Amino acid sequence: MRDGDLHSFNQHPLFSQIDDAAMERIFAGTSAVDYAKGQAIFHRGDPADVFYFVADGWVKVYRSTAEGDEAIVHIFSAGDTIAEAVAFAGKNYPVSAQAVENSRVVPILTKRLVAELSHSPELALSIMGSLSQQLHSMVVEIEQLKTRTATQRVCDFFIRRCAVEEGPAVISLPYDKVIIASRLGMKPESLSRILNRLRKVGVRTENGRVAVSDVAALIRFSEGESPSSLRASS
């Protein structure tokens, strides 16, 4: 593993309360694994005796539908852990995982972490905190899928990635539009129509980049203000 990996582990809620000696025991002999874009990390039904830490890149967790489509459950990025809840339960993976882009992922043997619980009550609290944080994130995402329109979900996706709250901004799309569409609960053609519609409020997409002429205007549009009102106020 690289020198910065241990620092990344220490920043994660799951490992933040673990001392250096325990970290060495947990990660002894562990190496990061490189996955090419599109390469499978684990499959649904595999024994979940390992969970994963994403050191670099993007990983999608998904299930195949009866129609043969993919339903993306979540997209994980650098600093995230994958499947620890299932691993701690000692069950099989209920989903599959695949690298969205070239990625570095660290496999962690669950039994090593569990062995540390007898030495560190703080670790149990860290595990509970990490799992609660993931649950909260999932609840927020489900709420957005249920209560926000498809256009609002696309706007929110862009707004969360803007470094400013007003004025122009340019963001890089983290992964291709097909995955973005699935992640936001829509078909790729629906996403394309929404992107064309967003041109009316100053949003342009090209070569994996999104240019927003006024982030504040996009925020107001996502909250229900009409494009004509935005033009009149500019």
Short mmCIF file of C-alpha atoms in Angstrom, two decimals:
data_model
loop_
_atom_site.label_atom_id
_atom_site.label_comp_id
_atom_site.label_asym_id
_atom_site.label_seq_id
_atom_site.Cartn_x
_atom_site.Cartn_y
_atom_site.Cartn_z
CA MET A 1 0.00 0.00 0.00
CA ARG A 2 1.05 3.61 -0.48
CA ASP A 3 2.23 5.94 2.28
CA GLY A 4 -0.98 7.96 2.14
CA ASP A 5 -3.28 4.96 2.54
CA LEU A 6 -2.84 4.71 6.32
CA HIS A 7 -3.70 8.41 6.65
CA SER A 8 -6.84 7.80 4.57
CA PHE A 9 -7.84 4.93 6.85
CA ASN A 10 -7.43 7.14 9.91
CA GLN A 11 -9.84 9.68 8.43
CA HIS A 12 -12.62 7.10 8.08
CA PRO A 13 -15.07 6.83 11.02
CA LEU A 14 -14.58 3.06 11.09
CA PHE A 15 -10.86 3.32 11.82
CA SER A 16 -10.50 6.70 13.52
CA GLN A 17 -10.53 5.26 17.07
CA ILE A 18 -8.07 2.43 16.38
CA ASP A 19 -4.50 2.84 17.64
CA ASP A 20 -1.44 2.21 15.46
CA ALA A 21 -0.74 -1.25 16.90
CA ALA A 22 -4.27 -2.42 16.11
CA MET A 23 -4.07 -0.94 12.62
CA GLU A 24 -0.90 -2.91 12.00
CA ARG A 25 -2.59 -6.14 13.11
CA ILE A 26 -5.63 -5.50 10.93
CA PHE A 27 -3.66 -4.63 7.80
CA ALA A 28 -0.66 -6.94 8.23
CA GLY A 29 0.19 -8.44 4.85
CA THR A 30 -2.68 -6.61 3.16
CA SER A 31 -2.10 -5.10 -0.27
CA ALA A 32 -4.22 -2.78 -2.36
CA VAL A 33 -5.58 -4.38 -5.53
CA ASP A 34 -5.78 -2.53 -8.85
CA TYR A 35 -9.00 -2.99 -10.82
CA ALA A 36 -9.40 -1.90 -14.42
CA LYS A 37 -12.52 -0.07 -15.54
CA GLY A 38 -15.36 -2.59 -15.80
CA GLN A 39 -13.60 -5.28 -13.75
CA ALA A 40 -15.66 -7.11 -11.13
CA ILE A 41 -14.62 -6.82 -7.48
CA PHE A 42 -17.17 -9.26 -6.09
CA HIS A 43 -20.39 -10.89 -7.26
CA ARG A 44 -23.78 -11.27 -5.68
CA GLY A 45 -23.86 -14.52 -3.72
CA ASP A 46 -20.13 -14.63 -2.96
CA PRO A 47 -19.26 -15.20 0.73
CA ALA A 48 -18.87 -11.80 2.41
CA ASP A 49 -15.83 -12.54 4.54
CA VAL A 50 -14.05 -9.43 3.26
CA PHE A 51 -15.10 -5.80 3.02
CA TYR A 52 -13.35 -3.14 1.01
CA PHE A 53 -11.79 0.31 1.32
CA VAL A 54 -11.63 2.41 -1.84
CA ALA A 55 -8.19 4.03 -2.00
CA ASP A 56 -8.61 5.56 -5.47
CA GLY A 57 -11.25 5.57 -8.18
CA TRP A 58 -14.97 4.83 -8.29
CA VAL A 59 -16.84 1.59 -7.60
CA LYS A 60 -20.48 0.84 -8.33
CA VAL A 61 -22.57 -1.60 -6.31
CA TYR A 62 -25.52 -2.93 -8.28
CA ARG A 63 -28.06 -5.69 -8.83
CA SER A 64 -29.29 -7.09 -12.13
CA THR A 65 -33.02 -6.77 -12.72
CA ALA A 66 -35.32 -9.43 -14.17
CA GLU A 67 -35.26 -7.49 -17.45
CA GLY A 68 -31.47 -7.73 -17.60
CA ASP A 69 -30.82 -4.11 -16.66
CA GLU A 70 -28.57 -2.88 -13.88
CA ALA A 71 -30.02 -1.18 -10.82
CA ILE A 72 -27.20 0.78 -9.23
CA VAL A 73 -27.51 0.79 -5.46
CA HIS A 74 -24.63 3.14 -4.73
CA ILE A 75 -21.44 4.64 -6.13
CA PHE A 76 -18.40 4.62 -3.82
CA SER A 77 -15.39 6.90 -4.15
CA ALA A 78 -11.96 7.24 -2.54
CA GLY A 79 -12.23 7.07 1.25
CA ASP A 80 -15.39 4.96 1.31
CA THR A 81 -15.82 1.44 2.64
CA ILE A 82 -17.94 -1.16 0.87
CA ALA A 83 -19.99 -4.03 2.30
CA GLU A 84 -18.87 -3.92 5.94
CA ALA A 85 -22.44 -4.34 7.21
CA VAL A 86 -22.88 -7.55 5.23
CA ALA A 87 -19.40 -8.80 6.20
CA PHE A 88 -20.06 -8.26 9.92
CA ALA A 89 -23.33 -10.19 9.56
CA GLY A 90 -21.45 -13.15 8.10
CA LYS A 91 -23.72 -13.41 5.06
CA ASN A 92 -23.24 -13.48 1.30
CA TYR A 93 -23.04 -10.30 -0.75
CA PRO A 94 -26.58 -9.33 -1.81
CA VAL A 95 -25.19 -7.18 -4.64
CA SER A 96 -22.26 -7.11 -7.06
CA ALA A 97 -19.44 -4.55 -7.22
CA GLN A 98 -17.52 -3.33 -10.25
CA ALA A 99 -14.89 -0.66 -10.89
CA VAL A 100 -16.43 2.31 -12.72
CA GLU A 101 -12.98 3.70 -13.51
CA ASN A 102 -9.49 2.33 -12.91
CA SER A 103 -9.47 1.92 -9.13
CA ARG A 104 -7.32 0.84 -6.17
CA VAL A 105 -9.24 -1.10 -3.54
CA VAL A 106 -7.99 -2.54 -0.24
CA PRO A 107 -9.63 -5.83 0.88
CA ILE A 108 -9.99 -6.10 4.67
CA LEU A 109 -10.54 -9.41 6.44
CA THR A 110 -13.56 -8.97 8.68
CA LYS A 111 -12.30 -11.49 11.23
CA ARG A 112 -9.26 -9.31 11.96
CA LEU A 113 -11.41 -6.32 12.75
CA VAL A 114 -13.78 -8.41 14.87
CA ALA A 115 -10.78 -9.77 16.81
CA GLU A 116 -9.93 -6.21 17.86
CA LEU A 117 -13.36 -5.67 19.41
CA SER A 118 -12.34 -7.52 22.58
CA HIS A 119 -9.43 -5.09 23.02
CA SER A 120 -11.16 -1.85 22.04
CA PRO A 121 -14.72 -0.94 23.06
CA GLU A 122 -14.16 2.32 21.16
CA LEU A 123 -13.96 0.29 17.96
CA ALA A 124 -17.50 -1.02 18.50
CA LEU A 125 -18.72 2.57 18.77
CA SER A 126 -16.81 3.46 15.59
CA ILE A 127 -18.44 0.59 13.72
CA MET A 128 -21.88 1.66 14.90
CA GLY A 129 -21.17 5.26 13.93
CA SER A 130 -19.93 4.29 10.48
CA LEU A 131 -22.93 2.07 9.77
CA SER A 132 -25.33 4.75 11.04
CA GLN A 133 -23.70 7.31 8.76
CA GLN A 134 -24.15 5.04 5.75
CA LEU A 135 -27.77 4.35 6.70
CA HIS A 136 -28.48 8.07 6.95
CA SER A 137 -26.91 8.64 3.52
CA MET A 138 -29.06 5.90 2.03
CA VAL A 139 -32.22 7.33 3.58
CA VAL A 140 -31.44 10.76 2.10
CA GLU A 141 -30.91 9.22 -1.34
CA ILE A 142 -34.17 7.25 -1.16
CA GLU A 143 -36.00 10.39 -0.07
CA GLN A 144 -34.62 12.27 -3.09
CA LEU A 145 -35.70 9.51 -5.46
CA LYS A 146 -39.20 9.57 -3.97
CA THR A 147 -39.77 13.30 -3.55
CA ARG A 148 -37.67 15.03 -6.24
CA THR A 149 -38.44 15.06 -9.96
CA ALA A 150 -35.92 13.63 -12.42
CA THR A 151 -34.86 17.16 -13.42
CA GLN A 152 -34.41 18.19 -9.79
CA ARG A 153 -32.27 15.11 -9.13
CA VAL A 154 -29.97 16.03 -12.02
CA CYS A 155 -29.73 19.62 -10.77
CA ASP A 156 -28.94 18.42 -7.25
CA PHE A 157 -26.24 16.10 -8.64
CA PHE A 158 -24.53 19.08 -10.31
CA ILE A 159 -25.07 21.50 -7.44
CA ARG A 160 -23.44 19.17 -4.89
CA ARG A 161 -20.31 19.12 -7.02
CA CYS A 162 -20.01 22.89 -7.49
CA ALA A 163 -17.35 24.56 -5.35
CA VAL A 164 -19.37 27.81 -5.16
CA GLU A 165 -22.99 28.74 -4.42
CA GLU A 166 -23.26 31.57 -6.93
CA GLY A 167 -21.57 32.68 -10.12
CA PRO A 168 -20.07 30.37 -12.76
CA ALA A 169 -18.66 26.92 -12.08
CA VAL A 170 -17.16 24.10 -14.12
CA ILE A 171 -17.28 20.54 -12.81
CA SER A 172 -15.97 17.25 -14.15
CA LEU A 173 -18.42 14.38 -14.29
CA PRO A 174 -17.04 11.60 -12.06
CA TYR A 175 -18.24 8.81 -14.36
CA ASP A 176 -20.06 8.37 -17.65
CA LYS A 177 -23.62 9.50 -18.28
CA VAL A 178 -25.07 5.98 -18.44
CA ILE A 179 -23.98 5.37 -14.84
CA ILE A 180 -25.12 8.83 -13.75
CA ALA A 181 -28.57 8.13 -15.24
CA SER A 182 -28.87 4.79 -13.45
CA ARG A 183 -27.62 6.32 -10.22
CA LEU A 184 -30.33 8.99 -10.44
CA GLY A 185 -33.08 6.49 -11.23
CA MET A 186 -33.68 7.23 -14.91
CA LYS A 187 -32.90 6.00 -18.41
CA PRO A 188 -29.93 7.50 -20.34
CA GLU A 189 -32.28 9.02 -22.91
CA SER A 190 -34.20 10.77 -20.10
CA LEU A 191 -30.94 12.23 -18.81
CA SER A 192 -30.09 13.49 -22.31
CA ARG A 193 -33.46 15.25 -22.58
CA ILE A 194 -32.98 16.87 -19.17
CA LEU A 195 -29.48 18.07 -20.09
CA ASN A 196 -30.90 19.69 -23.23
CA ARG A 197 -33.62 21.33 -21.13
CA LEU A 198 -31.05 22.68 -18.66
CA ARG A 199 -29.45 24.73 -21.43
CA LYS A 200 -32.27 27.21 -20.79
CA VAL A 201 -30.81 27.89 -17.35
CA GLY A 202 -27.20 28.13 -18.48
CA VAL A 203 -25.97 24.54 -18.09
CA ARG A 204 -23.74 23.13 -20.83
CA THR A 205 -22.21 19.64 -20.96
CA GLU A 206 -19.31 18.64 -23.18
CA ASN A 207 -16.52 16.05 -23.05
CA GLY A 208 -17.29 14.94 -19.51
CA ARG A 209 -17.44 18.49 -18.14
CA VAL A 210 -20.40 20.60 -17.05
CA ALA A 211 -20.31 24.39 -17.24
CA VAL A 212 -22.86 26.21 -15.06
CA SER A 213 -23.20 29.91 -15.87
CA ASP A 214 -24.78 30.76 -12.49
CA VAL A 215 -24.96 28.23 -9.67
CA ALA A 216 -27.44 30.36 -7.71
CA ALA A 217 -29.82 30.35 -10.69
CA LEU A 218 -29.53 26.58 -10.98
CA ILE A 219 -30.33 26.25 -7.28
CA ARG A 220 -33.43 28.43 -7.69
CA PHE A 221 -34.49 26.41 -10.74
CA SER A 222 -34.12 23.15 -8.79
CA GLU A 223 -36.38 24.66 -6.13
CA GLY A 224 -39.13 25.34 -8.67
CA GLU A 225 -38.44 28.76 -10.21
CA SER A 226 -39.21 28.88 -13.93
CA PRO A 227 -36.51 29.55 -16.56
CA SER A 228 -38.37 32.65 -17.75
CA SER A 229 -38.30 34.10 -14.23
CA LEU A 230 -34.57 33.44 -14.03
CA ARG A 231 -33.94 35.28 -17.30
CA ALA A 232 -36.06 38.20 -16.18
CA SER A 233 -34.13 38.56 -12.93
CA SER A 234 -30.70 38.37 -14.58
#
